[in-house]
Structure formats: structure tokens, C-alpha cells
C-alpha positions as a Python dict, from the first residue, in 0.01 Angstrom:
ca = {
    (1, 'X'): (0, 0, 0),
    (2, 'X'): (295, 227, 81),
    (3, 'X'): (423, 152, -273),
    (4, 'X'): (168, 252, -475),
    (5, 'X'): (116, 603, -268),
    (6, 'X'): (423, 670, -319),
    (7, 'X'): (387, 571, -682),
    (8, 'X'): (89, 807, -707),
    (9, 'X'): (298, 1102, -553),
    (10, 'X'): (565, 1094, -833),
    (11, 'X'): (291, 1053, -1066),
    (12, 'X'): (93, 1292, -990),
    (13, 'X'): (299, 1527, -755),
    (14, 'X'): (653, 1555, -833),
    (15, 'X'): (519, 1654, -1254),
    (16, 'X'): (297, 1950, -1039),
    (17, 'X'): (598, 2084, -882),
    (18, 'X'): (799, 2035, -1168),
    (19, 'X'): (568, 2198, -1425),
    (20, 'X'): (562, 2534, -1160),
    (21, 'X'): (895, 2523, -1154),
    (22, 'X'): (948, 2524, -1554),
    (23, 'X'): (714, 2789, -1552),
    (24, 'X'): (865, 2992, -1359),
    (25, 'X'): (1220, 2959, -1522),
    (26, 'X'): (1037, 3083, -1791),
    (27, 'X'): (850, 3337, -1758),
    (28, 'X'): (967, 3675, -1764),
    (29, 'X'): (903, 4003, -1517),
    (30, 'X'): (678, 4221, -1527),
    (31, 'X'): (587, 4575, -1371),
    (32, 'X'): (346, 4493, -1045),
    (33, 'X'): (528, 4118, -1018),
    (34, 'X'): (648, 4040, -621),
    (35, 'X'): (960, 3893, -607),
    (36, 'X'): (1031, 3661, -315),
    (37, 'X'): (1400, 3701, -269),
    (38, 'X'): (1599, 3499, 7),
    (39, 'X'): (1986, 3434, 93),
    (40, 'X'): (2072, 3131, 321),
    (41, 'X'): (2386, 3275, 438),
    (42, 'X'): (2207, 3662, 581),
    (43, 'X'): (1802, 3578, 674),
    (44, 'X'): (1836, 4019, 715),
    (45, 'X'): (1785, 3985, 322),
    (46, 'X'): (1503, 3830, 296),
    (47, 'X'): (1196, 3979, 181),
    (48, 'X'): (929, 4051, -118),
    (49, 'X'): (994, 4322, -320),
    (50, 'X'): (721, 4458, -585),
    (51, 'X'): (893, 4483, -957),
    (52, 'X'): (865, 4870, -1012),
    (53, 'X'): (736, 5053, -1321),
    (54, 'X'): (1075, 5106, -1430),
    (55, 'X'): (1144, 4728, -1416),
    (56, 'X'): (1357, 4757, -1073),
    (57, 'X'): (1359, 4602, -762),
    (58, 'X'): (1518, 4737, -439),
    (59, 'X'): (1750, 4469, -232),
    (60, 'X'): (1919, 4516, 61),
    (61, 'X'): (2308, 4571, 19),
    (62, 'X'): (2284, 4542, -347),
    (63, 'X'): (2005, 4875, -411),
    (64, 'X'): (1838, 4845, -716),
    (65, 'X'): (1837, 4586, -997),
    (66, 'X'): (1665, 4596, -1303),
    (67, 'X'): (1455, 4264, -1371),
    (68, 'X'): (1208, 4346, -1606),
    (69, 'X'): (1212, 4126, -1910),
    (70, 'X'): (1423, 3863, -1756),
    (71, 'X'): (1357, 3545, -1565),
    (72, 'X'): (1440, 3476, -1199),
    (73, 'X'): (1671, 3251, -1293),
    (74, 'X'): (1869, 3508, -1434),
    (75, 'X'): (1769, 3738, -1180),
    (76, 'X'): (1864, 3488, -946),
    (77, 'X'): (2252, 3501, -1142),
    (78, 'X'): (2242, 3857, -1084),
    (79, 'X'): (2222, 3912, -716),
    (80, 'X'): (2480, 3582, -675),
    (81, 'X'): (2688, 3857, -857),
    (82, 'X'): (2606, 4183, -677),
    (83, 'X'): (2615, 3999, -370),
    (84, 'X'): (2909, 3816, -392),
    (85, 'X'): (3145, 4067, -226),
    (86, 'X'): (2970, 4100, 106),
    (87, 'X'): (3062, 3741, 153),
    (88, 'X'): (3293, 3450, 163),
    (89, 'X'): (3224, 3259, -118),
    (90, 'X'): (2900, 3304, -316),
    (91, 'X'): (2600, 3291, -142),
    (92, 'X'): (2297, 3080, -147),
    (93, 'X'): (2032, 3298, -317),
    (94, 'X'): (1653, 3180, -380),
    (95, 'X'): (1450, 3402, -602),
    (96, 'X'): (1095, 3328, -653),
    (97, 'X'): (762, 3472, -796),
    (98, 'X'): (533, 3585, -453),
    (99, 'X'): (241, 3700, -715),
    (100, 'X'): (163, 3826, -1068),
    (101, 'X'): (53, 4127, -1149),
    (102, 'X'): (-289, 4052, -1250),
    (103, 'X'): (-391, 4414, -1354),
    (104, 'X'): (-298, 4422, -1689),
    (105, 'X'): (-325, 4764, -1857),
    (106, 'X'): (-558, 4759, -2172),
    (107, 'X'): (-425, 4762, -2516),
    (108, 'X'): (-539, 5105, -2602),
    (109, 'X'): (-463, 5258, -2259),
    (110, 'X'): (-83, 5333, -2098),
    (111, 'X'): (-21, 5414, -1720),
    (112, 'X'): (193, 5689, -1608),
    (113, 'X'): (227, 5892, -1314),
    (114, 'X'): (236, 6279, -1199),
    (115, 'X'): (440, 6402, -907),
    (116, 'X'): (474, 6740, -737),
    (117, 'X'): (259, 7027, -790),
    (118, 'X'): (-5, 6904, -1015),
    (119, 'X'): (-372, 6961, -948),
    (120, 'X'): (-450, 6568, -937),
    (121, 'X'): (-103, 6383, -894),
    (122, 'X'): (-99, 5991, -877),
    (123, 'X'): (-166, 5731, -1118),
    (124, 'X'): (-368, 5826, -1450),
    (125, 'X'): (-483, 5599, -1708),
    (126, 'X'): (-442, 5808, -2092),
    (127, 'X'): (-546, 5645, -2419),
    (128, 'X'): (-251, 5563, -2616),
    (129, 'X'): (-109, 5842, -2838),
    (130, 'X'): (-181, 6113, -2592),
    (131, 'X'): (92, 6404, -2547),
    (132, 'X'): (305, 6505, -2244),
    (133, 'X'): (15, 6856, -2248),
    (134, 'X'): (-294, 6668, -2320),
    (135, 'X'): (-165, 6429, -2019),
    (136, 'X'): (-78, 6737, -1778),
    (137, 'X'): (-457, 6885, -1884),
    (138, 'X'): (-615, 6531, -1848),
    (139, 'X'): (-448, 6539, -1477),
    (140, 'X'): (-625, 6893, -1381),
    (141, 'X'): (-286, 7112, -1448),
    (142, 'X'): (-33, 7278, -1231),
    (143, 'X'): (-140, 7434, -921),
    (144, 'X'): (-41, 7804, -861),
    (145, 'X'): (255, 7693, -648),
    (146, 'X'): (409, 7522, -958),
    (147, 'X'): (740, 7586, -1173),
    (148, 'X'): (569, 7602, -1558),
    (149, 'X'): (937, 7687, -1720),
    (150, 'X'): (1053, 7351, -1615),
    (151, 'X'): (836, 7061, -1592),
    (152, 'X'): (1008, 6740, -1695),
    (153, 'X'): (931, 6454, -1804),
    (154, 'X'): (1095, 6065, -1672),
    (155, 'X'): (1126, 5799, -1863),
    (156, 'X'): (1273, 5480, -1798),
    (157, 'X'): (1541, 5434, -2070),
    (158, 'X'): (1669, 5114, -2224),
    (159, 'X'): (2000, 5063, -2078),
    (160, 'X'): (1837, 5122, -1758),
    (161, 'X'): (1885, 5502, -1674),
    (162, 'X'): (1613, 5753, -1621),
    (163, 'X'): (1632, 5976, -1929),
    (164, 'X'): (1496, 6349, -1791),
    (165, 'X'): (1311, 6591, -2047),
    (166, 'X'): (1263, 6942, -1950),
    (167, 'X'): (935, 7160, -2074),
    (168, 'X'): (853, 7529, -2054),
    (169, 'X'): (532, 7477, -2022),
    (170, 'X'): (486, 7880, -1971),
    (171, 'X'): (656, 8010, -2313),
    (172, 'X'): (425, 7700, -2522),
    (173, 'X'): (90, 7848, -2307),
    (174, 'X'): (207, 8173, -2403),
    (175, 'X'): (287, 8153, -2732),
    (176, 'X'): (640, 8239, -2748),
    (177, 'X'): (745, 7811, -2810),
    (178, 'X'): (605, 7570, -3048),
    (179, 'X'): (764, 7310, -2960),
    (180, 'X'): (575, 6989, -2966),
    (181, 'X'): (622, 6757, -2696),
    (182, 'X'): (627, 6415, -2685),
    (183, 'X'): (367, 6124, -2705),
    (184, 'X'): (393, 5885, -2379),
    (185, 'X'): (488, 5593, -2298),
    (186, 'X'): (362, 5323, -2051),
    (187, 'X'): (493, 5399, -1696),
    (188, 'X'): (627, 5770, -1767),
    (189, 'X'): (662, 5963, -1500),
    (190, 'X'): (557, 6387, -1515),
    (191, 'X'): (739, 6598, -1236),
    (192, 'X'): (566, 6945, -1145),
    (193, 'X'): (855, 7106, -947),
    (194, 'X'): (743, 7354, -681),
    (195, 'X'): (820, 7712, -799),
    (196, 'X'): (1119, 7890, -617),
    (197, 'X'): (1112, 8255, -484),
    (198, 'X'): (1080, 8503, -778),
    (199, 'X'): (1055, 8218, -1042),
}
């Protein structure tokens, strides 16, 4: 009787696990993805950490690490790497998906963010095609308190860095600039900097 539970385990068990586990190996990051990420040799490290719109995580001792795109196998790689100085020999590092981002954005809609002094900052959903000014009207504007000769714009760029693009917003509402700014991206970020004293 023993025998054939333990025949129905590997059966039916052991190709469950391994069919996670494949599927995991495989499947790449995403924005809103928790990563469970653990090191045998420092339990201080442990935690879950929430995959960022820019495609980074944060992790003690290392800071961030871009993992968008890539699996946590090779994620996995990559801290063994950036951790591998703070210790003896290379530590024991477990990387694991905690949950999926189940949200997904709609085809014909991007998410991006405004910061600072904007009338209505947070998240805002814009249909795809929409400008860096319709986006700024859609979110209510800048509130009296804000600097319109520099608003910028963030965007995560493909080696990894932020690239930063500044707008006067003033001289284009005023007619003096007719410049014409940019069409967003999914996960942009638009900065309203509070105005300093005479500005």
C-alpha cells in the first residue's frame, strides 16, 4: 500500500511541482510582479519586493536591480553577482515569484504617473497616443505653487537610466514656443517642481 502512494505522488505530484517550476524559469518580469527574494547565508535579506514601473527592484546591500524582461533565474545570477562581495564565497540565493501582477493595462490605454505640484497627482490611465500637455490637462494642471518653465518629463530608458526631459510649459501656453512635446509611454513619470522665490 505504501508503494503505490508513493507511486501516485511521483505521478501525480513531483510533474505538479515540476511543471511550476518550468514555468517559472520561464516566464519573464513584469511591472506589479512580487519577487520573493531569500539568501541562506544573511536571513536580514530576505523579503518581497514589488517589480517597479521602471522594471527595478530594491535589495538590501545590493540597491536596485533591473529585472524586467528577464527570468528569476537570471535574476537569481544577478544578485549571486552583486552579492558576492559581502561574503565568503557566493551565497545561497533563492528568487521566486510571490504573485503576478494581475492588472494588466488595456491595449489602447498606458499608465503613467504625476508628481509634485499638479492639481490631481498619482496614477492616470491616458489612451494611447496622448501628449506630455494633453496628459498634464487630463491630470487637472499645475497648481499656482508650480514651476511652468521647467516641468520634466521621466522615462525609464533602455540601458536602464532615467532619461529626464525638460518643458517650458509657460513660453508653449504663451505663445512664445512651439515646440511639440512628446507622445507617452507606458509607466512615464511627469514631475511638477514647486516654484522657487521670484521664479
Amino acid at each position: 500500500m505504501q508503494r503505490f502512494i508513493a507511486l501516485i505522488v511521483s505521478l501525480v505530484v513531483l510533474p505538479l511541482f515540476a511543471s511550476q517550476a518550468l514555468a517559472q524559469s520561464s516566464y519573464k518580469i513584469k511591472a506589479g510582479d512580487v519577487l520573493r527574494i531569500e539568501v541562506l547565508e544573511d536571513s536580514s535579506l530576505n523579503g518581497e519586493s514589488i517589480v517597479l514601473p521602471d522594471g527595478r527592484v530594491s535589495v538590501p546591500l545590493v540597491g536596485t536591480v533591473p529585472v524586467r524582461g528577464r527570468s528569476v533565474d537570471e535574476v537569481r545570477n544577478d544578485l549571486v553577482t552583486r552579492l558576492r562581495p559581502n561574503f565568503a564565497s557566493d551565497p545561497t540565493v533563492y528568487v521566486s515569484l510571490a504573485s503576478v501582477a494581475t492588472d494588466e493595462p488595456d491595449d489602447d490605454t498606458l499608465t503613467i504617473y504625476m508628481l509634485g505640484e499638479v492639481t490631481t497627482p498619482g496614477t492616470i490611465e491616458v489612451e494611447r497616443g496622448t501628449t506630455f500637455l494633453q496628459a498634464l490637462a487630463q491630470g487637472g494642471g499645475v497648481t499656482r505653487f508650480g514651476a511652468t518653465k521647467r516641468l520634466q518629463l521621466r522615462r525609464p530608458g533602455a540601458n536602464g537610466r532615467m532619461q529626464v526631459y525638460t518643458f517650458n510649459v509657460k513660453a508653449i501656453m504663451d505663445g512664445k514656443s512651439s515646440v511639440n512635446t512628446p507622445v507617452l509611454r507606458e509607466g512615464d513619470v511627469i514631475i511638477v517642481p514647486q516654484r522657487r522665490l521670484f521664479e
